[in-house]
Structure formats: C-alpha cells, structure tokens
CSV table of C-alpha atoms in Angstrom, one decimal:
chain,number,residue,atom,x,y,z
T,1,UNK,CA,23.6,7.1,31.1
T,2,UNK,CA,23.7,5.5,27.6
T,3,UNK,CA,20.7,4.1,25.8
T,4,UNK,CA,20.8,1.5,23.2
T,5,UNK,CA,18.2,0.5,21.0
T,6,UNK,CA,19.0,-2.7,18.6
T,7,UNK,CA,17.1,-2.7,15.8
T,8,UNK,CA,16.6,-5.0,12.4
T,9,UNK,CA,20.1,-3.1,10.7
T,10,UNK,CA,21.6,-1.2,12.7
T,11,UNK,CA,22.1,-0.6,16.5
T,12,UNK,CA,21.7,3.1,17.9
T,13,UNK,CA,23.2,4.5,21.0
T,14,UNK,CA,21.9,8.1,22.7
T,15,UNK,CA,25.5,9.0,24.8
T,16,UNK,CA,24.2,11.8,27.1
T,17,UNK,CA,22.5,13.7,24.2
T,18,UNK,CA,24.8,12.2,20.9
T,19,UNK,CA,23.6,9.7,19.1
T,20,UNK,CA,25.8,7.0,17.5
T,21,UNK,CA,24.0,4.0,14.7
T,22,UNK,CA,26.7,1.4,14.0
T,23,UNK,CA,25.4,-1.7,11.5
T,24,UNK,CA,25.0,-5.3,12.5
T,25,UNK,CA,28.6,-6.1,11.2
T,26,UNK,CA,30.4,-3.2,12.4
T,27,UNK,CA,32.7,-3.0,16.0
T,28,UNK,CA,30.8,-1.8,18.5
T,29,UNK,CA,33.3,0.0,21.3
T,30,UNK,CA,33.8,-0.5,24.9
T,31,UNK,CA,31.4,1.9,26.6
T,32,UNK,CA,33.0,1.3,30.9
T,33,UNK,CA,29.2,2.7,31.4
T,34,UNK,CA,26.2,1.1,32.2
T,35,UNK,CA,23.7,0.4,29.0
T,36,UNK,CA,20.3,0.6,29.4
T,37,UNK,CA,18.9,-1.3,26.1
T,38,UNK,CA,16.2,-3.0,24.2
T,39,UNK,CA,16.5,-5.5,21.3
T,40,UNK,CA,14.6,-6.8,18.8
T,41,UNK,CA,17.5,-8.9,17.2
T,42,UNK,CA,19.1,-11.1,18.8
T,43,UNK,CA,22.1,-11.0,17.1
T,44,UNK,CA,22.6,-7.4,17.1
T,45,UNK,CA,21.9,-8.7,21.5
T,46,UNK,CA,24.9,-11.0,21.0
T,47,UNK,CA,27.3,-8.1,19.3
T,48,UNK,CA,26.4,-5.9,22.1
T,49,UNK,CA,27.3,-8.7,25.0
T,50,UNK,CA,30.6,-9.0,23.4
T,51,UNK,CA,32.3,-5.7,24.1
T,52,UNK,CA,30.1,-4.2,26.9
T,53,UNK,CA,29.5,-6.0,30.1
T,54,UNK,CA,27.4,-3.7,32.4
T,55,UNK,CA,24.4,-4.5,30.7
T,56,UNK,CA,20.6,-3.9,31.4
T,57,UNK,CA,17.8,-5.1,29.7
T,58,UNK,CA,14.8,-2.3,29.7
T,59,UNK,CA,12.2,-5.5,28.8
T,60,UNK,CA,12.8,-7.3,32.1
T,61,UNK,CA,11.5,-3.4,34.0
T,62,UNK,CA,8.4,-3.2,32.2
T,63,UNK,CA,5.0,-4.4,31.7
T,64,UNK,CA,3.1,-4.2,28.9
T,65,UNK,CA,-0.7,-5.1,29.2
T,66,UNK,CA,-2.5,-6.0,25.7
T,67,UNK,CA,-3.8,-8.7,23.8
T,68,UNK,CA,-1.7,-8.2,20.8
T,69,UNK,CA,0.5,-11.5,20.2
T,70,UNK,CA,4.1,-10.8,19.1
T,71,UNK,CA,4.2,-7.5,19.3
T,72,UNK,CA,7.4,-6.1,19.5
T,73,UNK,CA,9.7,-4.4,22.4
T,74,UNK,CA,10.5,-1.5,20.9
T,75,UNK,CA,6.4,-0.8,19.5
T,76,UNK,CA,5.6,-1.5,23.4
T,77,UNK,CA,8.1,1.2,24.3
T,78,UNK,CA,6.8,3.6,22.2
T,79,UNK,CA,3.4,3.2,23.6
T,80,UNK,CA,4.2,3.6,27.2
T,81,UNK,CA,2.9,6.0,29.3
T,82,UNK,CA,0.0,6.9,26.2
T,83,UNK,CA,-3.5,6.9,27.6
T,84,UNK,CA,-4.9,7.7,24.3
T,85,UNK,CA,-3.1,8.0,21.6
T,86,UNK,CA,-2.4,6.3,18.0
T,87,UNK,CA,1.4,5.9,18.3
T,88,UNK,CA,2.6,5.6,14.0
T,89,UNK,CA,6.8,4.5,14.0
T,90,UNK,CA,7.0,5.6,9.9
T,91,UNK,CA,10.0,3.6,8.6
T,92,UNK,CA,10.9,0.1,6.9
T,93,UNK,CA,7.4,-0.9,7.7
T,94,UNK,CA,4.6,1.5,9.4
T,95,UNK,CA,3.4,0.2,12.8
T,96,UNK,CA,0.0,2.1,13.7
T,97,UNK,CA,-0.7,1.6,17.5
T,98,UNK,CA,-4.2,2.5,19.1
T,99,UNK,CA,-4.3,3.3,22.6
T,100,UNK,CA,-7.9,3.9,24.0
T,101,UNK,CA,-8.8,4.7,27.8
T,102,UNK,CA,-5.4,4.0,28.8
T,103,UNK,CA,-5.8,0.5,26.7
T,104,UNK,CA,-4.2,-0.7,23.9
T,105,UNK,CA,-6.6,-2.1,21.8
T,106,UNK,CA,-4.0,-3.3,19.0
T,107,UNK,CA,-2.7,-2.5,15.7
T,108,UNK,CA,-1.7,-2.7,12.1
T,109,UNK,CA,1.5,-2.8,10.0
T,110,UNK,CA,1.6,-0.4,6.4
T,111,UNK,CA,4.7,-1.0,4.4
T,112,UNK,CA,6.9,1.4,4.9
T,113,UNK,CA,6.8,4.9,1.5
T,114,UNK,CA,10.1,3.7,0.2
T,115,UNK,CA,9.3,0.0,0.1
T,116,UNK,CA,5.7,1.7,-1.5
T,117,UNK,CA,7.9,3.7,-4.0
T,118,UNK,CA,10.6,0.8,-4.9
T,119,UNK,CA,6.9,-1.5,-5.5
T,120,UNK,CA,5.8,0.2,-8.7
T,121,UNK,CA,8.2,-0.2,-11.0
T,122,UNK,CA,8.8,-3.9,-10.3
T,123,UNK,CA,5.0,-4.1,-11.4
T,124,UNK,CA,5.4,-2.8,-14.7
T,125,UNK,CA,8.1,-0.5,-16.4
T,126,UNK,CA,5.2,1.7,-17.2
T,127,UNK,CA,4.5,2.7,-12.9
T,128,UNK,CA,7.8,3.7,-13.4
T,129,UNK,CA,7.8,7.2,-11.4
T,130,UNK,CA,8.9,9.9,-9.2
T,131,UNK,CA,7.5,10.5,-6.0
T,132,UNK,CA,5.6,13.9,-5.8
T,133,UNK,CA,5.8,14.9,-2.2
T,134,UNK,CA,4.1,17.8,-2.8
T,135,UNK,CA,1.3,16.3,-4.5
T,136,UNK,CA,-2.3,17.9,-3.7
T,137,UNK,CA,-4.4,15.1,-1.5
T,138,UNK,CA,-8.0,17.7,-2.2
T,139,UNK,CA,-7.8,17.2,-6.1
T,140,UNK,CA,-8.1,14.1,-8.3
T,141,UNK,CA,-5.0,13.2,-9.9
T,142,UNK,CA,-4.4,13.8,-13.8
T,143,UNK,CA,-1.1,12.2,-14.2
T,144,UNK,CA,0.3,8.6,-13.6
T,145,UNK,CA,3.2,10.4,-11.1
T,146,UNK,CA,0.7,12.4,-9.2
T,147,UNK,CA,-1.7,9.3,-9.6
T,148,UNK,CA,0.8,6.9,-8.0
T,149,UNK,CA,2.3,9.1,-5.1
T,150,UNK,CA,-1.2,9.9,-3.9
T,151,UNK,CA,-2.0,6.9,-3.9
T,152,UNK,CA,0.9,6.1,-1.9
T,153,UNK,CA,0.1,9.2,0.6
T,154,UNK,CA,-3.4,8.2,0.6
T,155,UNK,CA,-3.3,4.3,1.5
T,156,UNK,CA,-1.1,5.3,4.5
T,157,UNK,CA,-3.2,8.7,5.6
T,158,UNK,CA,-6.6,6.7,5.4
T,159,UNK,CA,-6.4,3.8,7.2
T,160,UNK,CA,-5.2,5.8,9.8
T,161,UNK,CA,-8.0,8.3,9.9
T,162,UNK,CA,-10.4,5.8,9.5
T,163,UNK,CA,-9.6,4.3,13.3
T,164,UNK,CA,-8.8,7.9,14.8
T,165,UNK,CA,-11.4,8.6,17.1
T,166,UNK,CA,-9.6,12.5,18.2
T,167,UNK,CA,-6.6,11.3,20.0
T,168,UNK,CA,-3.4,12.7,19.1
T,169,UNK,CA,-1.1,11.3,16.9
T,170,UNK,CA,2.4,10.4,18.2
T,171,UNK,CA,4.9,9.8,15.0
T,172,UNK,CA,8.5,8.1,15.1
T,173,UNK,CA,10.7,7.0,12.6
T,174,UNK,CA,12.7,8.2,9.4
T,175,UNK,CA,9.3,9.0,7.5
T,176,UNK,CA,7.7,10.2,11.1
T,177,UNK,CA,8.1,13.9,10.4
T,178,UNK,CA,7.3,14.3,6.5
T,179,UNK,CA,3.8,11.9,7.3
T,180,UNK,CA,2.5,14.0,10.9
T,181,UNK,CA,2.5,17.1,8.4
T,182,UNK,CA,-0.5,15.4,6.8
T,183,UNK,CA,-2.7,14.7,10.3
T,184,UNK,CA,-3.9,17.6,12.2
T,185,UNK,CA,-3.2,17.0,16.2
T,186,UNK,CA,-0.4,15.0,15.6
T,187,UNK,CA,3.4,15.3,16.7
T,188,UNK,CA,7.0,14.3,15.7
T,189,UNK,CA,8.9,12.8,18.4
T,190,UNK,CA,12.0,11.5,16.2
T,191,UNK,CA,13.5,9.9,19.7
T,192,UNK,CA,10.3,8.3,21.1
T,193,UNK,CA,11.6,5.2,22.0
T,194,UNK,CA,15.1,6.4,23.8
T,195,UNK,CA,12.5,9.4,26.1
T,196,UNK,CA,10.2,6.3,26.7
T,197,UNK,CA,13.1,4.1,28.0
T,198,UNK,CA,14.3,7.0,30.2
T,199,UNK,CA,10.6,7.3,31.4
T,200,UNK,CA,10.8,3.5,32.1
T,201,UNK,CA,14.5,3.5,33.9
T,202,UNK,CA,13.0,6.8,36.0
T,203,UNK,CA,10.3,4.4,37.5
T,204,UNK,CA,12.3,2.1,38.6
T,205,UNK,CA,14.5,2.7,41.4
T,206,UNK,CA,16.3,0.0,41.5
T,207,UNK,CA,17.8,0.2,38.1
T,208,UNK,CA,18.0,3.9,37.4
O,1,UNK,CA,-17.2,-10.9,-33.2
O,2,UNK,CA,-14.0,-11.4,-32.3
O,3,UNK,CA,-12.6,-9.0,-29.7
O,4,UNK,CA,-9.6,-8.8,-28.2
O,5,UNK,CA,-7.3,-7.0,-25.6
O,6,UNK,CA,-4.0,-6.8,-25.6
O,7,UNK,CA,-2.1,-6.2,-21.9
O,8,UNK,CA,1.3,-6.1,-20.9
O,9,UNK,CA,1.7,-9.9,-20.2
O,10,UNK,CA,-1.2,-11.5,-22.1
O,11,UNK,CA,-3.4,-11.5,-25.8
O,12,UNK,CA,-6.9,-11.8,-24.0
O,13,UNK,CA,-10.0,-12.8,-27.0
O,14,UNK,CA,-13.9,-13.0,-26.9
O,15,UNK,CA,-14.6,-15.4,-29.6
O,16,UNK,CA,-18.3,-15.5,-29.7
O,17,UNK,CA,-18.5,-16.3,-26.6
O,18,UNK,CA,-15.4,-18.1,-25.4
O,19,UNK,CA,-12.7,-16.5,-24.1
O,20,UNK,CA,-8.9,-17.5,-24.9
O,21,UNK,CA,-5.7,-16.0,-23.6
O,22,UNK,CA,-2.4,-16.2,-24.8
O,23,UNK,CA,0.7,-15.2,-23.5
O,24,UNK,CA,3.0,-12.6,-25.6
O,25,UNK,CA,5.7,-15.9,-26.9
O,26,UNK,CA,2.8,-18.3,-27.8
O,27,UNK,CA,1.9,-18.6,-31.0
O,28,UNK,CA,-1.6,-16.4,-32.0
O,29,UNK,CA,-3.7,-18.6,-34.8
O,30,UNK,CA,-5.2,-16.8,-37.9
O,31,UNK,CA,-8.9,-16.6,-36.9
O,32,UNK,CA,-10.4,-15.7,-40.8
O,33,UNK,CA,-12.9,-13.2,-39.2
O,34,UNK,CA,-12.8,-9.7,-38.2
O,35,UNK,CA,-11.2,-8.8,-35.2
O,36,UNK,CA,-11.3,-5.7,-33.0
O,37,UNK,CA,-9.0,-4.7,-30.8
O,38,UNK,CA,-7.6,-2.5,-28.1
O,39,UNK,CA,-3.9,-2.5,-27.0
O,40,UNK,CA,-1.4,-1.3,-24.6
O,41,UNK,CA,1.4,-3.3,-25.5
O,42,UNK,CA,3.4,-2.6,-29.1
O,43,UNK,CA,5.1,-6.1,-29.2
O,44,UNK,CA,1.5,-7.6,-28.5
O,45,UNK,CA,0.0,-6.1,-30.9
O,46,UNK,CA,2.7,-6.8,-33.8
O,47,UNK,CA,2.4,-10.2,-32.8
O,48,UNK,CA,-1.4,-10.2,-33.5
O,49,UNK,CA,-0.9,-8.5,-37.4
O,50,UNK,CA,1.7,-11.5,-37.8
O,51,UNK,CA,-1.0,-13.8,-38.1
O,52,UNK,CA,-4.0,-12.1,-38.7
O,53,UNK,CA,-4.9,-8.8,-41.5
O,54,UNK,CA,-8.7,-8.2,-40.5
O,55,UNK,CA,-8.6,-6.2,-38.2
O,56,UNK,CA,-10.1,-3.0,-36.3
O,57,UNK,CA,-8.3,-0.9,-33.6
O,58,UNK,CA,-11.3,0.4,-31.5
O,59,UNK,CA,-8.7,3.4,-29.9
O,60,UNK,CA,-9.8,4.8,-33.6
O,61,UNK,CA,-12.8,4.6,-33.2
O,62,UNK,CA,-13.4,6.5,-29.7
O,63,UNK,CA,-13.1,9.6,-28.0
O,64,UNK,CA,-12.5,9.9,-24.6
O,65,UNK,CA,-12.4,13.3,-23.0
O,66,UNK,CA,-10.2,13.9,-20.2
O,67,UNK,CA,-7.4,16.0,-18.5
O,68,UNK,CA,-5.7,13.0,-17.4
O,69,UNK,CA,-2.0,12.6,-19.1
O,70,UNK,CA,-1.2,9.1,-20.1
O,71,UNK,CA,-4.3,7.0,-19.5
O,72,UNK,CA,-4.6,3.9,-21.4
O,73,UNK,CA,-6.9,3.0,-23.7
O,74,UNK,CA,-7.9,-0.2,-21.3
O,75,UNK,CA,-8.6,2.4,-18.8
O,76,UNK,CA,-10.6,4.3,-21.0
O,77,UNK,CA,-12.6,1.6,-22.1
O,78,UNK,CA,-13.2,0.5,-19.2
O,79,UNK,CA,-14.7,4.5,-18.1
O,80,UNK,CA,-17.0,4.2,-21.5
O,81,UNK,CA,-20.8,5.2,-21.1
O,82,UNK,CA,-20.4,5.9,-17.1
O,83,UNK,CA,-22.0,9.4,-16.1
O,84,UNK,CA,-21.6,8.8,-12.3
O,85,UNK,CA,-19.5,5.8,-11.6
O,86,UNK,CA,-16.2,5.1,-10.1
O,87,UNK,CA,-14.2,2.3,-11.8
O,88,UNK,CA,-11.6,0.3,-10.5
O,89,UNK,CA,-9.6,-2.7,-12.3
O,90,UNK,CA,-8.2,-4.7,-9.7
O,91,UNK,CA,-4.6,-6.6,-11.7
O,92,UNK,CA,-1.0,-6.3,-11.0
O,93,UNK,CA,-1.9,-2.6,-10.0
O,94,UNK,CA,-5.0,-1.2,-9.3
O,95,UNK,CA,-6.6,1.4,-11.1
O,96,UNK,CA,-9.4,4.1,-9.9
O,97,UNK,CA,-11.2,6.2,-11.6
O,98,UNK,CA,-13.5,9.0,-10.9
O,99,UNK,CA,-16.4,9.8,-13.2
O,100,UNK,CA,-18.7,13.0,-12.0
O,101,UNK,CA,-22.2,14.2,-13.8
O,102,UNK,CA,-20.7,12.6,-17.2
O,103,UNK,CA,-16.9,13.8,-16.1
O,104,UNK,CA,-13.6,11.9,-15.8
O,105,UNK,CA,-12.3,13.8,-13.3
O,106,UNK,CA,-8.9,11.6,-12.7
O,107,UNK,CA,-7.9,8.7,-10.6
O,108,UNK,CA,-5.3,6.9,-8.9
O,109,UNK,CA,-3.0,4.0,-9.2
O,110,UNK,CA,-2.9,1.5,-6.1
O,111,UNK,CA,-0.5,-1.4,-5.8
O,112,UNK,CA,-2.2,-4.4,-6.5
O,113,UNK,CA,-2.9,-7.3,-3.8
O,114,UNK,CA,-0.5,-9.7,-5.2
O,115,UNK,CA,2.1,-7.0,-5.2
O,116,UNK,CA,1.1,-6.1,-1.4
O,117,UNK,CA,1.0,-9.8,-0.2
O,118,UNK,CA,4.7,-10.4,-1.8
O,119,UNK,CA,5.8,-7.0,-0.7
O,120,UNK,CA,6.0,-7.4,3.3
O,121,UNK,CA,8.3,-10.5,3.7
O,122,UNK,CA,10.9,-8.1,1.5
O,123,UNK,CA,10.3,-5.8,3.8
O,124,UNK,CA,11.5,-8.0,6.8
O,125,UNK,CA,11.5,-11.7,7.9
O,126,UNK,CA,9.7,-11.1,11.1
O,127,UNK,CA,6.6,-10.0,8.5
O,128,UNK,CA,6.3,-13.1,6.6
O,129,UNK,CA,2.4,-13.8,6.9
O,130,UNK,CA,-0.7,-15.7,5.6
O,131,UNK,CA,-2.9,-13.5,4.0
O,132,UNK,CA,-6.5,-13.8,6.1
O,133,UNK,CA,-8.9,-12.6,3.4
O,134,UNK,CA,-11.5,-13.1,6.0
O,135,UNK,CA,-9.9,-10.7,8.3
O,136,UNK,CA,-12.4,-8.2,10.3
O,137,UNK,CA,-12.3,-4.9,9.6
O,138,UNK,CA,-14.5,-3.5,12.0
O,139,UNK,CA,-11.6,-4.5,14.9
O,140,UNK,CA,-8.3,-3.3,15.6
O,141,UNK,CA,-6.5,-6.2,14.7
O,142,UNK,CA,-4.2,-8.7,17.6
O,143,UNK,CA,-1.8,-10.2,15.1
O,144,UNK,CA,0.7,-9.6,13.1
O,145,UNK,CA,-1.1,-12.2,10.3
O,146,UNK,CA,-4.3,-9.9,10.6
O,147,UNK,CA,-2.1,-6.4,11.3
O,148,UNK,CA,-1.0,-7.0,7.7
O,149,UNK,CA,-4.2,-8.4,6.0
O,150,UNK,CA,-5.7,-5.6,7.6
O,151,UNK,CA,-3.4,-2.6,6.0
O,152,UNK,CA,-3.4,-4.4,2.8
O,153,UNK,CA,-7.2,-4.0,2.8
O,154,UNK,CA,-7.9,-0.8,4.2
O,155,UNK,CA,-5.1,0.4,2.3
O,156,UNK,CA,-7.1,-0.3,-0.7
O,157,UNK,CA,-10.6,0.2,0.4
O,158,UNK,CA,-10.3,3.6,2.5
O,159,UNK,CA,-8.7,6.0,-0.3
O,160,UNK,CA,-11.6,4.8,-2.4
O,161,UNK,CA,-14.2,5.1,-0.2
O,162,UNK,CA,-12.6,9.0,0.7
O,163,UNK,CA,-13.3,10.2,-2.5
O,164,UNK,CA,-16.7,8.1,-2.7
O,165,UNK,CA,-19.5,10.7,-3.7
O,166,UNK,CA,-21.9,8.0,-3.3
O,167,UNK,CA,-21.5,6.8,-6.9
O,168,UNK,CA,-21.6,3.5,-8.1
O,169,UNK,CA,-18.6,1.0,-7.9
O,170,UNK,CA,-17.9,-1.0,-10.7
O,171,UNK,CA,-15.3,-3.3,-10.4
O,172,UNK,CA,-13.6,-5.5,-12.8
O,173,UNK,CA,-10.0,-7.4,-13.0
O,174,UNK,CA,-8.4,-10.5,-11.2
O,175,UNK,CA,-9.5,-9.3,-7.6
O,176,UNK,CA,-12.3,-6.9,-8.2
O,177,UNK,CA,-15.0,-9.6,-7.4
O,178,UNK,CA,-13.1,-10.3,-4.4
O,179,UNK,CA,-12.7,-6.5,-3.5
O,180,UNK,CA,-16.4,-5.5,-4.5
O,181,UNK,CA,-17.6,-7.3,-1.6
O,182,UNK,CA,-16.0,-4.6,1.0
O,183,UNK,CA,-18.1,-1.9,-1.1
O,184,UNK,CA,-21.9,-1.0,-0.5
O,185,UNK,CA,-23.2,-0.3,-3.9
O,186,UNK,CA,-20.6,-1.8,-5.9
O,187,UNK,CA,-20.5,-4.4,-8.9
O,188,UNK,CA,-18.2,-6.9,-10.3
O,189,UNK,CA,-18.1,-6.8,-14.1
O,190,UNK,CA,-15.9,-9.5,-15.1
O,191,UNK,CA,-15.8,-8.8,-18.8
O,192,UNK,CA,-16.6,-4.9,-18.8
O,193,UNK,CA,-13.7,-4.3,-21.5
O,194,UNK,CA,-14.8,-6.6,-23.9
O,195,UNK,CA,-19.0,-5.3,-22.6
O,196,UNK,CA,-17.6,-1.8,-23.7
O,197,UNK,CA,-15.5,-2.6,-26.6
O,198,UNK,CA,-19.1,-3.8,-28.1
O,199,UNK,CA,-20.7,-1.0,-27.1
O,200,UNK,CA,-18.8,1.1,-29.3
O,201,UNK,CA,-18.5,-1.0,-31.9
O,202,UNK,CA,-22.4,-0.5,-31.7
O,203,UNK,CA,-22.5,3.1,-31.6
O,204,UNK,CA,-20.3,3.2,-34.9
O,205,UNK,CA,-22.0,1.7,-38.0
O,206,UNK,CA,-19.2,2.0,-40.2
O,207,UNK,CA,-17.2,-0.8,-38.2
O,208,UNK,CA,-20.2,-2.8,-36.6
C-alpha cells in the first residue's frame, strides 16, 4: 500500500514504512501500485496523475461533518476518528483544531515559529535575535533574546490553553514534537495524517 | 516646553500643545526654545543638533532600575512612576512590561499587528485574509478570515493576560487604544511618553 500526501511544497509518499518527499518540480516515479492519496494542491494532483495511474482519492471515502468553511483535507484527516481532542499540525502555519463530544467545533491558524522568528528582524534591525529554545516560560524575561523567543513560545502556548477544556492534545508537523513538550497531556504523532488515512482506507471495504 | 522623541522611523514633538512629526530625511526647523528629548535612534538625534543647540537629553536626567539588559529609554519612560502597572506600547512591535510593588520585573516583545496582518499571506496564498477586528473571541472560530483574526488577537491578548496579577493596563502606541478594549482594567494613554517625559522634568529643578 502506498500513501501520498500532496502538500503546499513538496509531495510525501509512506512506501510500506519508508517515506519519500519529492518537491513540486521534481520527477515523481512510476509506482505499478495503487496510491491512496490526498491533496491540497492541485498541481502537485496534476504531477502525480502524470506518472501513476492507479489512483485513489482518500477525499471521495470520507465525511467530514463541521461548520468550518474551507477547511482543508489534510486538517480534516488529522481530525478523524478524535472525539475530543485539540488536533495542533506545528509547521509553515499552526492549524489548532477543537474537537468536543465527538464535534468539531472549529479552529484557528498561528503562523508557524520560523515565519515568527524570520518576523522580527524585518521589523527593526534592533529585534534582530536568536531563538532561545530553552528559554524559562515561569520567569519574566530580562533580555531582548529571551524577551522575543518567549514571546514567540508564549503567543502559540496561550491561545491554545486558553480553549483547552482537558482534552488531549494531538501534535503533527515539523515543529509538532519540540511545541507538545510545552503542554501536559499532549502527544507527538509526526505521521498523523498517513495513520488517519490508513484508518480511513480500513473502513472502507471497497477501496482498501 | 518643547519635547520630543526620537524613534527609529520618525522625530515626534510636543510643542505646547501641538504635536509635529517628522520623518528621519525631512528637514527639522530651529525651534529658538528649549527642547527636551529622549532618543533611540543616533542618526535622529544628530539630525535634531543640526538645527537646533538648546537642548536637554532627559536619559540624563533619570534613573531607572532594572535587571533587564537593553531596554530603551522609550521603554523606560514609558515604566516611569508605575508601582503596579503593566505597560504595553503597541507599534511595529509590541512591548510589555511588568511592574510589581514598585518593581520592573521584565517584559516581552510581541510582533506587532501590522507585522501579523502582513505576515500570513507570506506564509501561503491560501491565507490571504481580511483582518475582522470585530472578530468574537468567545467562539471557536468557522473561517479561515476569523481563524486568523482570531490568532492574531489572542496571540497578543493571552500572554498578557497570563502574567496579569491583576494590575493595571496602560496602553499606549498606534494600536494600544484599539487593543485596550480586549483588557478589563486597562487604559489607553495616547501621549504617556511625552505625560512622563514632563514628569521628570518636574521632579528635577535644575532642568524644569
């Protein structure tokens, strides 16, 4: 079985249990397996059609239910199967997800720590800084480096708190692991999405 | 009284008062009264002696006690006479400080709205938004328009209101009346450096 999940920049395949990422502009081979896949770039769609014909969108297999408008596949993947939870995918951007009583109730979008990090400088030379990852979150900072990265840590950490009503905390993405460190009851699934579409594949006979 | 402050982009004066800005390439006129100043800028400040000789630099004038490393003097003007108060100026970036029973105790540097708002279509297309300052905070947003607005907000408001001892607020700065409004207890002083600059031109005879 091989899964595909075509993001913004790059498109990543799980092969039994190796992963591949190939860029938007780079050949993508000739699997002669059946892909199970989900998109949320077209083009990187197109680029897959070219060279692999055996071909099955996970989108058309699954239901979704909220009132969230445009959300997209791949944050409805990671949600599935959650009954209550507050599902965080840390990179580019931060999606935050709340599901409640088996509901999803909606969400908000953080940017991402390195788009936080790259911000500063750009605002004046003098935010210029490096990012303390080891900055103390129970102390005040006394320095414009600590004062900066905890405000980083901080605007991401709080909003999130501030919604938590005890669920767990589910975390993908690149920054996933180094951000559940800071939330207790929370886990790092770095390949949330690829177990969700197996999940989704497994409940439906016809496609599995 | 003239009093002015000098920022990274403008020259900012209180004559009598009227207040004036000009930016660091216009030309500063030669005002034939005293003038007292505070600066974080060097070129800004050269540019005021080439036109003007009367003048007072309040940073001589003050004392500021803190453990904080590199805190402007706008900062610390802004922190003068608080004994329980926490201050936030609300520009490019925005700054927070924490004053306890008569004690800076440190603060933190958050990016600034403008800086948010431009920072998310960089991020990706797909997050290109309208800004809803009347976004509600009380629900889990069902946009992506108020998923963003949302984060930008409580990305702002929550790490401020964590380390809230139930002081004051006092904000000041392009979006601090804006921002107060999210904050019980708060105020927005438009003018508190110049309010503060006076009051220590007060409390010293030998300038006053």
């Amino acid at each position: 079985m091989i899964l595909c999940d075509i993001g913004n920049t790059t498109i990543h395949f799980l092969i039994d249990k190796e992963e591949k990422r190939y860029f938007l502009d780079e050949k993508i081979p000739n699997f002669k397996e059946k892909i199970y896949y989900v998109s949320v770039n077209e083009k990187g769609t197109l680029k897959l059609k070219q060279s692999n014909n055996e071909l099955v969108n996970i989108q058309d297999y699954f239901e979704f239910e909220t009132n969230y408008k445009g959300m997209g596949i791949d944050r409805k993947i990671a949600c599935y199967g959650y009954e209550n939870a507050i599902i965080v995918d840390a990179g580019s951007a931060i999606t935050v997800d709340i599901i409640n009583n088996k509901k999803h109730e909606g969400g908000f979008i953080l940017a991402g720590i390195k788009a936080m990090k790259d911000l500063y400088p750009n605002i004046s030379l003098k935010l210029k800084f490096d990012f303390n990852t080891k900055v103390n979150l129970d102390k005040i900072p006394l320095c414009t480096q600590d004062a900066i990265s905890y405000a980083i840590l901080q605007s991401i950490i709080q909003p999130i708190e501030n919604i938590r009503k005890k669920q767990k905390i589910i975390f993908t993405g690149g920054d996933g692991e180094f951000l559940s460190k800071y939330f207790k009851n929370s886990i790092y699934k770095k390949d949330l999405i690829f177990e969700n579409m197996k999940r989704i594949i497994n409940a439906n006979d016809c496609i599995a």
